[in-house]
Short mmCIF file of C-alpha atoms in Angstrom, two decimals:
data_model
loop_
_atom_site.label_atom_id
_atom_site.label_comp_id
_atom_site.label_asym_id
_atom_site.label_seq_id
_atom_site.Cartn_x
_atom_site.Cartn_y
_atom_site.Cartn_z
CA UNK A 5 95.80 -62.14 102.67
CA UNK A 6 92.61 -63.12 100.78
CA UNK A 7 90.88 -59.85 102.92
CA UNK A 8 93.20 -57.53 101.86
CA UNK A 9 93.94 -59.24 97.63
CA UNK A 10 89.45 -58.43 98.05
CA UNK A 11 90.21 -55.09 98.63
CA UNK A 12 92.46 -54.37 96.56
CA UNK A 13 90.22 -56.04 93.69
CA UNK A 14 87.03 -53.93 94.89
CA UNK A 15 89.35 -50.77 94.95
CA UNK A 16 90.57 -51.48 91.15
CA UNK A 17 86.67 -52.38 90.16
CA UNK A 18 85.66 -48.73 91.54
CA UNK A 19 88.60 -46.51 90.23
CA UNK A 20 87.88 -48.78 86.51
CA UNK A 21 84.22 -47.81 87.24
CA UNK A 22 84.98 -44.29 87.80
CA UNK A 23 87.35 -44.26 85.01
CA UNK A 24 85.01 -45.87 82.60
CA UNK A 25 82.13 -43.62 84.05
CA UNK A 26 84.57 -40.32 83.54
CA UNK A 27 85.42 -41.54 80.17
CA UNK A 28 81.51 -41.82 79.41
CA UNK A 29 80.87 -38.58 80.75
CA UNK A 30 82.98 -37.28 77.81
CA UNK A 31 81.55 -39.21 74.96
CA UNK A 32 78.18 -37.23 74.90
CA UNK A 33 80.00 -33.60 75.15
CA UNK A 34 80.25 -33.78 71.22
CA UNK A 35 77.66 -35.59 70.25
CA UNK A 36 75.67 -32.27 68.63
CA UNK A 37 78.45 -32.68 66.09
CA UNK A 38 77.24 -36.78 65.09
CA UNK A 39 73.83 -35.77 65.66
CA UNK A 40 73.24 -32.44 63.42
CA UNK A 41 76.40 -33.90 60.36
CA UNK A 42 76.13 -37.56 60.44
CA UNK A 43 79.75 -38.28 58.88
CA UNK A 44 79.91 -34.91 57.59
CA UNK A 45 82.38 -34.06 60.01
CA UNK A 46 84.27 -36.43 62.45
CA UNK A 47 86.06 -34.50 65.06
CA UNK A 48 88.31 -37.79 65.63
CA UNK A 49 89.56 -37.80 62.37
CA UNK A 50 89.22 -34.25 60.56
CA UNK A 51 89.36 -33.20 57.51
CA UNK A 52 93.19 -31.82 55.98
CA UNK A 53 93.06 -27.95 55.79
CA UNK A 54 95.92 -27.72 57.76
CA UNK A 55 98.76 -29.67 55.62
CA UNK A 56 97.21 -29.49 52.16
CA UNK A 57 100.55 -29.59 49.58
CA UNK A 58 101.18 -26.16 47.84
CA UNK A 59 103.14 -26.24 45.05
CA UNK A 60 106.82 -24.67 45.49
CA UNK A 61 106.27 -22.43 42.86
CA UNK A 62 103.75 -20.60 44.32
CA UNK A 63 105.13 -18.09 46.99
CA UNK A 64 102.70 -15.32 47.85
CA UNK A 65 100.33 -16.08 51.06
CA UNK A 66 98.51 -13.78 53.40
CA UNK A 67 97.57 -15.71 56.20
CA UNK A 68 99.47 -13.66 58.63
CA UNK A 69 98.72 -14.16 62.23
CA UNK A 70 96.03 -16.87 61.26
CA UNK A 71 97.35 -20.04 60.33
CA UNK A 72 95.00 -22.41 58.98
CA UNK A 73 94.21 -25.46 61.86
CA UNK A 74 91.94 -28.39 61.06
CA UNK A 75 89.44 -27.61 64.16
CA UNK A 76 88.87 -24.45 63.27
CA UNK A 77 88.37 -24.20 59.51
CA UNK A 78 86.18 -26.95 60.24
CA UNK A 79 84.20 -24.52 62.48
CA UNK A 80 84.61 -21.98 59.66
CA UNK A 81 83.12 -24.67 57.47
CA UNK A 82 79.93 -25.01 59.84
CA UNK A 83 79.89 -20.83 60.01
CA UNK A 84 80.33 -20.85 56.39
CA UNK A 85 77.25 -22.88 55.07
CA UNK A 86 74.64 -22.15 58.23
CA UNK A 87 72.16 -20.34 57.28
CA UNK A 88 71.43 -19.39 60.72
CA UNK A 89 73.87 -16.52 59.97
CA UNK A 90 71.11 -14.25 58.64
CA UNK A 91 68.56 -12.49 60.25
CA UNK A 92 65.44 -14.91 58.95
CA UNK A 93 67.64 -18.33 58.61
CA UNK A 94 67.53 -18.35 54.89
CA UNK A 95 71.28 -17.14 53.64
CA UNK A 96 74.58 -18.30 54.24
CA UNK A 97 77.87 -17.22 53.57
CA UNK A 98 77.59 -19.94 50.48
CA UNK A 99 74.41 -18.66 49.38
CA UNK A 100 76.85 -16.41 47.07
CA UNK A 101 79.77 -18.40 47.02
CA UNK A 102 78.54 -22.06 45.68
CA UNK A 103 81.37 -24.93 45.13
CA UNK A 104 79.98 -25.77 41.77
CA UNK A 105 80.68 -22.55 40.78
CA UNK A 106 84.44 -22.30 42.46
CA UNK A 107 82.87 -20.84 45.36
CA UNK A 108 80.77 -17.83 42.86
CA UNK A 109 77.69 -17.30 42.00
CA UNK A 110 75.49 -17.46 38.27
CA UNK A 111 73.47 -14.57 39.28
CA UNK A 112 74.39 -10.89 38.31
CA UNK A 113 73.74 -9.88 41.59
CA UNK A 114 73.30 -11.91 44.69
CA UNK A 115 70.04 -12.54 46.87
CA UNK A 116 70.25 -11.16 50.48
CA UNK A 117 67.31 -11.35 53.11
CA UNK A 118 64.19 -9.99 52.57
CA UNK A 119 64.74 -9.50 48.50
CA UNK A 120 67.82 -7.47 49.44
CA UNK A 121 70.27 -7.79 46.53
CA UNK A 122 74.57 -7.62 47.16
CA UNK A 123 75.52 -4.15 45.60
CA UNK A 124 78.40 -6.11 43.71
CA UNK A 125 79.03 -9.55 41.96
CA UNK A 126 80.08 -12.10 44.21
CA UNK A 127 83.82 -12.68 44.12
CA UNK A 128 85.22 -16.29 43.46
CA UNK A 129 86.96 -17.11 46.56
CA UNK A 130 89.63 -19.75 45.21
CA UNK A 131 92.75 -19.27 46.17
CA UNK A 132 92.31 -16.11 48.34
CA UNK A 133 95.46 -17.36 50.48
CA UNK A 134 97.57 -17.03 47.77
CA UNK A 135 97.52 -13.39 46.94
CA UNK A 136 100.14 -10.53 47.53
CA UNK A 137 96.79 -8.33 47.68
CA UNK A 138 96.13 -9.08 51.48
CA UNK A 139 92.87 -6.66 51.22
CA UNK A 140 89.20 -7.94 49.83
CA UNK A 141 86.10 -6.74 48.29
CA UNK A 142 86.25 -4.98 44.79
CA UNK A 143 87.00 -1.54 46.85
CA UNK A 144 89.35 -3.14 49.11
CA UNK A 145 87.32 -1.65 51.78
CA UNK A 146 88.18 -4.40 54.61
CA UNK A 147 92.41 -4.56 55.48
CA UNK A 148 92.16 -8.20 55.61
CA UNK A 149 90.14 -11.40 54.56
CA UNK A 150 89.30 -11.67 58.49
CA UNK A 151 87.62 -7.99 58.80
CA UNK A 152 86.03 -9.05 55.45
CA UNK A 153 83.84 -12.35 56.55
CA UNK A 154 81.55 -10.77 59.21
CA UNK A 155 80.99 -7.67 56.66
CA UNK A 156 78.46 -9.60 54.87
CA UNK A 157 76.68 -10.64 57.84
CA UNK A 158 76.24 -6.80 58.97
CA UNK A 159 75.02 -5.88 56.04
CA UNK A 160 71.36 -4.79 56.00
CA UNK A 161 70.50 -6.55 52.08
CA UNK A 162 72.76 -9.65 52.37
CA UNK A 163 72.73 -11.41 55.64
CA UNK A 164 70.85 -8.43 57.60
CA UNK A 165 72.38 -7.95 61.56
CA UNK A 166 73.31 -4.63 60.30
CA UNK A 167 71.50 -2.69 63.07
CA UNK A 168 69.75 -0.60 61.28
CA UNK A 169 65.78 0.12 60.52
CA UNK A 170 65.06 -2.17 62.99
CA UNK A 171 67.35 -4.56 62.99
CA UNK A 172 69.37 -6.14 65.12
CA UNK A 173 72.99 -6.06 65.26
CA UNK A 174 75.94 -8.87 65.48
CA UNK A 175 75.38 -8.79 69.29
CA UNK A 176 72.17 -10.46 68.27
CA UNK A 177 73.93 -13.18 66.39
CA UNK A 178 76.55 -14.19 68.38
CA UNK A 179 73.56 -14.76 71.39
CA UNK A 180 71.93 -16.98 68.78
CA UNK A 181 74.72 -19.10 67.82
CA UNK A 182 75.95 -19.44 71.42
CA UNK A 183 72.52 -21.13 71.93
CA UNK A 184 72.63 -23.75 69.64
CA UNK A 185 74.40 -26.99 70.45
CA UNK A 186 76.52 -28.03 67.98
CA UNK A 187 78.15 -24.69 68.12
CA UNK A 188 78.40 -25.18 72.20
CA UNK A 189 80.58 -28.11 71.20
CA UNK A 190 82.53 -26.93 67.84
CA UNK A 191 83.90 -23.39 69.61
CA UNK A 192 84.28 -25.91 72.91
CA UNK A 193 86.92 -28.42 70.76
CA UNK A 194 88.25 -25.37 69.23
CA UNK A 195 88.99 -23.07 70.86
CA UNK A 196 88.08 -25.18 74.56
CA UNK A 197 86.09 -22.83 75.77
CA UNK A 198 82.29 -22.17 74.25
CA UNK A 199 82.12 -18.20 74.43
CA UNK A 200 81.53 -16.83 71.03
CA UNK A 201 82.72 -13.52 69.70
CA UNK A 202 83.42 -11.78 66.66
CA UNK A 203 86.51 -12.15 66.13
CA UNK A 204 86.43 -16.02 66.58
CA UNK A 205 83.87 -16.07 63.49
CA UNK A 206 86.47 -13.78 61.89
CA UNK A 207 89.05 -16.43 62.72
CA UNK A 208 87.57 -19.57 61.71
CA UNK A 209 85.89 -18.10 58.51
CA UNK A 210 88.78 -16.88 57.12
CA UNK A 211 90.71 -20.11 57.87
CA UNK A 212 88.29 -22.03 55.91
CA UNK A 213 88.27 -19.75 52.85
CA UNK A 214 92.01 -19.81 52.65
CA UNK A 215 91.75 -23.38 52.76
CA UNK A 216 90.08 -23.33 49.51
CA UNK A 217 92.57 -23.86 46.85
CA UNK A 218 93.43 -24.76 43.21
CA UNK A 219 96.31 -26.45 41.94
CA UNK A 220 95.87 -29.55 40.06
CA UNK A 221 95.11 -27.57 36.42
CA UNK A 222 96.49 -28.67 33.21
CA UNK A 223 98.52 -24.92 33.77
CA UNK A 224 100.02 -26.60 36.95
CA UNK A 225 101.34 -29.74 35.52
CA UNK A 226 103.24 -27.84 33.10
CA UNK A 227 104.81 -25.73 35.59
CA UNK A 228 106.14 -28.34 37.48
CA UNK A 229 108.15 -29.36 34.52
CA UNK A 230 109.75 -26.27 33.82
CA UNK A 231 112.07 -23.84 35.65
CA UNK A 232 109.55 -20.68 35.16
CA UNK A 233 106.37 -19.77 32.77
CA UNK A 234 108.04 -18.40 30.02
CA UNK A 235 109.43 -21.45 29.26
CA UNK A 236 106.97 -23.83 26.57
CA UNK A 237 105.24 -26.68 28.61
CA UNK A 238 105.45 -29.74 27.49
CA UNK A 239 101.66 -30.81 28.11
CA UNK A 240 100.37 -28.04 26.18
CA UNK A 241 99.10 -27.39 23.22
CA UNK A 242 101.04 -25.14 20.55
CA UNK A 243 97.82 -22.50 20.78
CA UNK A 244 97.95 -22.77 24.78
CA UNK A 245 101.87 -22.28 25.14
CA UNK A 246 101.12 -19.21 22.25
CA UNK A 247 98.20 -18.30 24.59
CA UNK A 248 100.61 -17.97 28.01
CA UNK A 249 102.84 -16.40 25.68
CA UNK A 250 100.98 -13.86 25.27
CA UNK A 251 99.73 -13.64 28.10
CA UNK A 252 102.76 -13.05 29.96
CA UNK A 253 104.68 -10.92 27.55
CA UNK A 254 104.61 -6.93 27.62
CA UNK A 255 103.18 -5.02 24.70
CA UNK A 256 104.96 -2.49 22.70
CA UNK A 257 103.12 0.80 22.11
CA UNK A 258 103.17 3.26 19.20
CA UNK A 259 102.91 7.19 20.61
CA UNK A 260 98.46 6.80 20.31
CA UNK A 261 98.33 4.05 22.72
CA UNK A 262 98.16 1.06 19.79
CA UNK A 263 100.45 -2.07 19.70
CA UNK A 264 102.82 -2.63 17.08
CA UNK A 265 103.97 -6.12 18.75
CA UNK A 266 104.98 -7.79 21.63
CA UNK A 267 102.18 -9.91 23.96
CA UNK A 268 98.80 -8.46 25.78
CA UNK A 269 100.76 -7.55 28.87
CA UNK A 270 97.43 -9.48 31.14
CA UNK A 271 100.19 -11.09 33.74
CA UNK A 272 101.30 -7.23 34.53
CA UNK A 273 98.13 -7.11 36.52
CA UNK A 274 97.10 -10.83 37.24
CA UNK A 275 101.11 -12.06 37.79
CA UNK A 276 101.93 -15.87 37.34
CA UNK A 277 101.88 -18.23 39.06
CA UNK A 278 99.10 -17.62 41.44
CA UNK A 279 96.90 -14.81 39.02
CA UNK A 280 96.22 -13.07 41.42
CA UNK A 281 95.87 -9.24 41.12
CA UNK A 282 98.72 -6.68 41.40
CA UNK A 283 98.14 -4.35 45.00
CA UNK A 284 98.79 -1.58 43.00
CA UNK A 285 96.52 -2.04 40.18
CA UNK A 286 93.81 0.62 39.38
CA UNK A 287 90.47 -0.47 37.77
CA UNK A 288 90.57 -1.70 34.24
CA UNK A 289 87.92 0.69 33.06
CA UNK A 290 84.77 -0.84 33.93
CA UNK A 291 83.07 1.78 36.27
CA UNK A 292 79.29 0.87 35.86
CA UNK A 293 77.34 0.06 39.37
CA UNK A 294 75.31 -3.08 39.48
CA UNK A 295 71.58 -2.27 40.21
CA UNK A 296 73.04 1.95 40.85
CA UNK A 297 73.14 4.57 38.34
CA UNK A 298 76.51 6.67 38.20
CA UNK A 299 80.22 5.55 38.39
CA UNK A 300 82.43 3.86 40.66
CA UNK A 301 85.82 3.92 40.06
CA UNK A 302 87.64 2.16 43.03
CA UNK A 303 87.19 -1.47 41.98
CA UNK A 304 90.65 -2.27 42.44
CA UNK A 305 90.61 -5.73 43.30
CA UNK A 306 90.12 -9.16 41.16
CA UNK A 307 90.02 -12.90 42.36
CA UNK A 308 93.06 -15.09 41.09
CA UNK A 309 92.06 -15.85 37.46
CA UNK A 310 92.07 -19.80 38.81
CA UNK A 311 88.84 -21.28 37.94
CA UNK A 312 87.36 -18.30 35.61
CA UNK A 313 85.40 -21.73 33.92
CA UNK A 314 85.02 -24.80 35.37
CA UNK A 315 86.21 -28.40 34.05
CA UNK A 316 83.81 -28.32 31.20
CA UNK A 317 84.78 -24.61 30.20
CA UNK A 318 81.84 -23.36 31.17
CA UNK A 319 82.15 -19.95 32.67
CA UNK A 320 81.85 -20.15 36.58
CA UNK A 321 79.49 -16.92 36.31
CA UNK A 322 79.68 -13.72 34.91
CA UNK A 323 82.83 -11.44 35.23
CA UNK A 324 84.07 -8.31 36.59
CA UNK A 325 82.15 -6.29 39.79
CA UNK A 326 78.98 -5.41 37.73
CA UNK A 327 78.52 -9.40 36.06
CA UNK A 328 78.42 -7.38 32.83
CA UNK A 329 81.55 -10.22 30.91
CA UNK A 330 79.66 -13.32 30.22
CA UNK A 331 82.22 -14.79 27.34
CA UNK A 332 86.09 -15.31 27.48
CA UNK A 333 86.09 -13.56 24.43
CA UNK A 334 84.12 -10.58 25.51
CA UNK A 335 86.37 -10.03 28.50
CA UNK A 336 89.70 -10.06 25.85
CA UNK A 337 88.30 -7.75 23.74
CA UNK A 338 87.58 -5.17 26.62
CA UNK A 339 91.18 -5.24 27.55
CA UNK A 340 91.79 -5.01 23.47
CA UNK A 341 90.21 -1.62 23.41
CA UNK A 342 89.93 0.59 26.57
CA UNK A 343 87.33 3.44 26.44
CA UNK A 344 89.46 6.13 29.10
CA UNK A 345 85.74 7.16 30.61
CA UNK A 346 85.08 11.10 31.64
CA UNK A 347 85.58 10.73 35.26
CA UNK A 348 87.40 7.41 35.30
CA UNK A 349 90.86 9.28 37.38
CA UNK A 350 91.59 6.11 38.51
CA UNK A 351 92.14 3.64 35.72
CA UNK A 352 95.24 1.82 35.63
CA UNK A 353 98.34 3.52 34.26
CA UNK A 354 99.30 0.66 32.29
CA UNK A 355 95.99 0.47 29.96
CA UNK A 356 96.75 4.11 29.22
CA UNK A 357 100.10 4.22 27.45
CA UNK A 358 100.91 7.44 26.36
CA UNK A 359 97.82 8.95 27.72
CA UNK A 360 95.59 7.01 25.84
CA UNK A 361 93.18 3.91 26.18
CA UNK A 362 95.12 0.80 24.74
CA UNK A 363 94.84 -0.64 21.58
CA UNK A 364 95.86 -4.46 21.46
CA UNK A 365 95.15 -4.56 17.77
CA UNK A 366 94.45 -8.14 18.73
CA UNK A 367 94.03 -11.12 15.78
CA UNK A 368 91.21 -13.74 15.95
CA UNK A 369 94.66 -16.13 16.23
CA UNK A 370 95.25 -14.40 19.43
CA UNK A 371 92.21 -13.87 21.19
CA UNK A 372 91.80 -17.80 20.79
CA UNK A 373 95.05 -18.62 21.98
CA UNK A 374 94.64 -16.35 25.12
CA UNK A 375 91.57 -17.93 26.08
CA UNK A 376 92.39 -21.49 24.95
CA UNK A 377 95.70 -20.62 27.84
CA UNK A 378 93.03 -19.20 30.27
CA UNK A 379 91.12 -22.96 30.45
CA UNK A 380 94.25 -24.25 31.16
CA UNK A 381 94.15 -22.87 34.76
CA UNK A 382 91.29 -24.68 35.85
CA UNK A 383 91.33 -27.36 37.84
CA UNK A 384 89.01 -30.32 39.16
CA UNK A 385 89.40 -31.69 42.88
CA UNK A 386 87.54 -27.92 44.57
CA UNK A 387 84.74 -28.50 43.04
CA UNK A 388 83.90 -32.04 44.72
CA UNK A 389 86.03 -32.32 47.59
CA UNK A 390 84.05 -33.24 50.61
CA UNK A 391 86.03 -30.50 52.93
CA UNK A 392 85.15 -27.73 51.48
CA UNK A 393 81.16 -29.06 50.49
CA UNK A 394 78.15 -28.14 52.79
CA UNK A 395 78.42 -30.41 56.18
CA UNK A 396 74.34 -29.96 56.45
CA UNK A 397 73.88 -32.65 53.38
#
């Protein structure tokens, strides 16, 4: 009895040995992760991008097929602020798109590798989920926010795999990531295998950037209080609810294009609540080319107007595709008196009424309403939230 309760002991020791010894073996499989971001990132307990609460108000989302998961926007976050991403190891994807400046840039135009400069303005990327405009870029020249991430990388001034003049092309990249360990382990708890491919990168950097979002502005905690914006919020100002007034509200035209009354008609293209940009929209007149001579007409797209300055009303970098706005003011007063450019046979139809550039005819009373509304719509938590900030720090 005592021979075989032995046993049976030394057979439970060996299978707790080997369990202990299996559970071990696991341990180190992630430890890359602990060693290259410290508490950065904790694969046991991850950050929320999955869950984060959306207001029921806002409706319009183009995720799609790509849902956003915790493991993998955290992988987009990695992907998103390595620098290895570049030909020479100096630019990221945030390189351009900075927190501190609701994921923008200060600079007119953006540095690439090797002095290359981005041929446009970098876009603020807050609240790029919530968009009915499911394309990106100024030119809307990538379908989706996933074709649009590795675009950057590909091209020969901004991240440089492009390929070309004696470069090399993603193939290169996705050799060099798949060499380096954390990534071994991120695309391993992710996706549970570690091969690394295109569309993968695609994946997880467009679930991080549609993580990024914006709703705890002084414009959001009027909304909740009312059944729909063209109702006065109670947390706002008189010049603010005059501001979204106008905002919101159509103008009336005489038969030469000037307004007699009515508001600015600016939520006809950027529509509450999400400000983001109409599909259909044309440019708004500005045709210039940063760093180019000559036109270009098919900047179509705009970010959500979320964020244009940040908590201190300080602009979050220049405006438009070109960086040529630098005021609040300035940008109202474009919109007050559109220029219809030779060439320009795309501006949008409804800054033409009548055939003819618009004239707001807009008051000093106005313009400072409008833009006292347009701080309103800024919020605080995306510029420090530890999710969305650089897990190399």
């Amino acid at each position: 009895m005592k021979k075989v309760l032995i046993i049976g002991m030394l057979i439970t020791s060996v299978t707790l040995l080997q369990f202990c010894k299996s559970k071990d073996s696991t341990a180190p499989v992630y430890a890359s992760i602990t060693n290259t971001f410290g508490s950065n990132i904790n694969l046991s307990q991850l950050e929320n991008y999955a869950n984060q609460a959306v207001p029921a108000y806002v409706t319009k989302d183009n995720t799609a097929g790509n849902p956003i998961t915790n493991a993998k926007a955290t992988l987009g976050r990695v992907l998103f602020y390595d620098k290895n991403l570049s030909i020479d190891n100096t630019i990221s994807c945030a390189s351009c798109h900075q927190q501190q400046f609701a994921f923008s840039d200060t600079e007119i135009a953006s540095k690439g590798v090797s002095g290359g400069l981005t041929g446009r303005h970098s876009m603020r990327l807050i609240n790029a989920r919530f968009s009915a405009e499911a394309k990106f870029f100024w030119d809307e020249r990538a379908g989706t926010l996933e074709l649009q991430t590795t675009q950057p990388i590909q091209d020969h001034a901004e991240m440089g795999f492009s390929g070309q003049n004696g470069r090399p092309a993603i193939g290169a990249l996705l050799t060099k990531l798949q060499g380096i360990n954390y990534y071994q382990d991120l695309f391993q708890f992710a996706y549970g295998n570690t091969t690394i491919t295109e569309q993968k990168l695609q994946e997880c950097l467009a679930q991080f950037i549609r993580s990024i979002q914006s709703f705890d502005s002084k414009y959001d905690v009027g909304r909740a209080q009312v059944n729909n914006d063209n109702q006065n919020f109670p947390n706002f100002t008189a010049q603010e609810n005059q501001g979204k007034n106008l905002f919101l509200a159509p103008p009336v035209f005489d038969q030469n294009g000037i307004r007699t009354t009515g508001g600015l008609g600016c939520g006809g293209c950027h529509r509450a609540p999400e400000f983001d940009i109409d599909p259909n929209s044309g440019n708004n007149g500005i045709i210039g080319r940063l760093n180019a001579t000559g036109i270009d007409v098919n900047n179509t797209r705009a970010p959500s107007l979320r964020d244009l300055v940040n908590p201190s009303g300080v602009l979050n970098g220049n405006m438009m595709h070109t960086a040529s706005i630098n005021s609040l003011q300035t940008v109202i007063g474009h919109y007050g008196n559109i220029s219809i450019a030779p060439g320009n046979n795309r501006l949008d139809p409804r800054l033409r009424p009548n055939g003819n550039g618009q004239q707001l005819n807009l008051t000093a009373a106005e313009v400072n309403a409008v833009m006292a509304f347009l701080r309103t719509l800024t919020g605080t938590n995306v510029y420090t939230d530890k999710k969305w900030s650089n897990p190399f720090n």
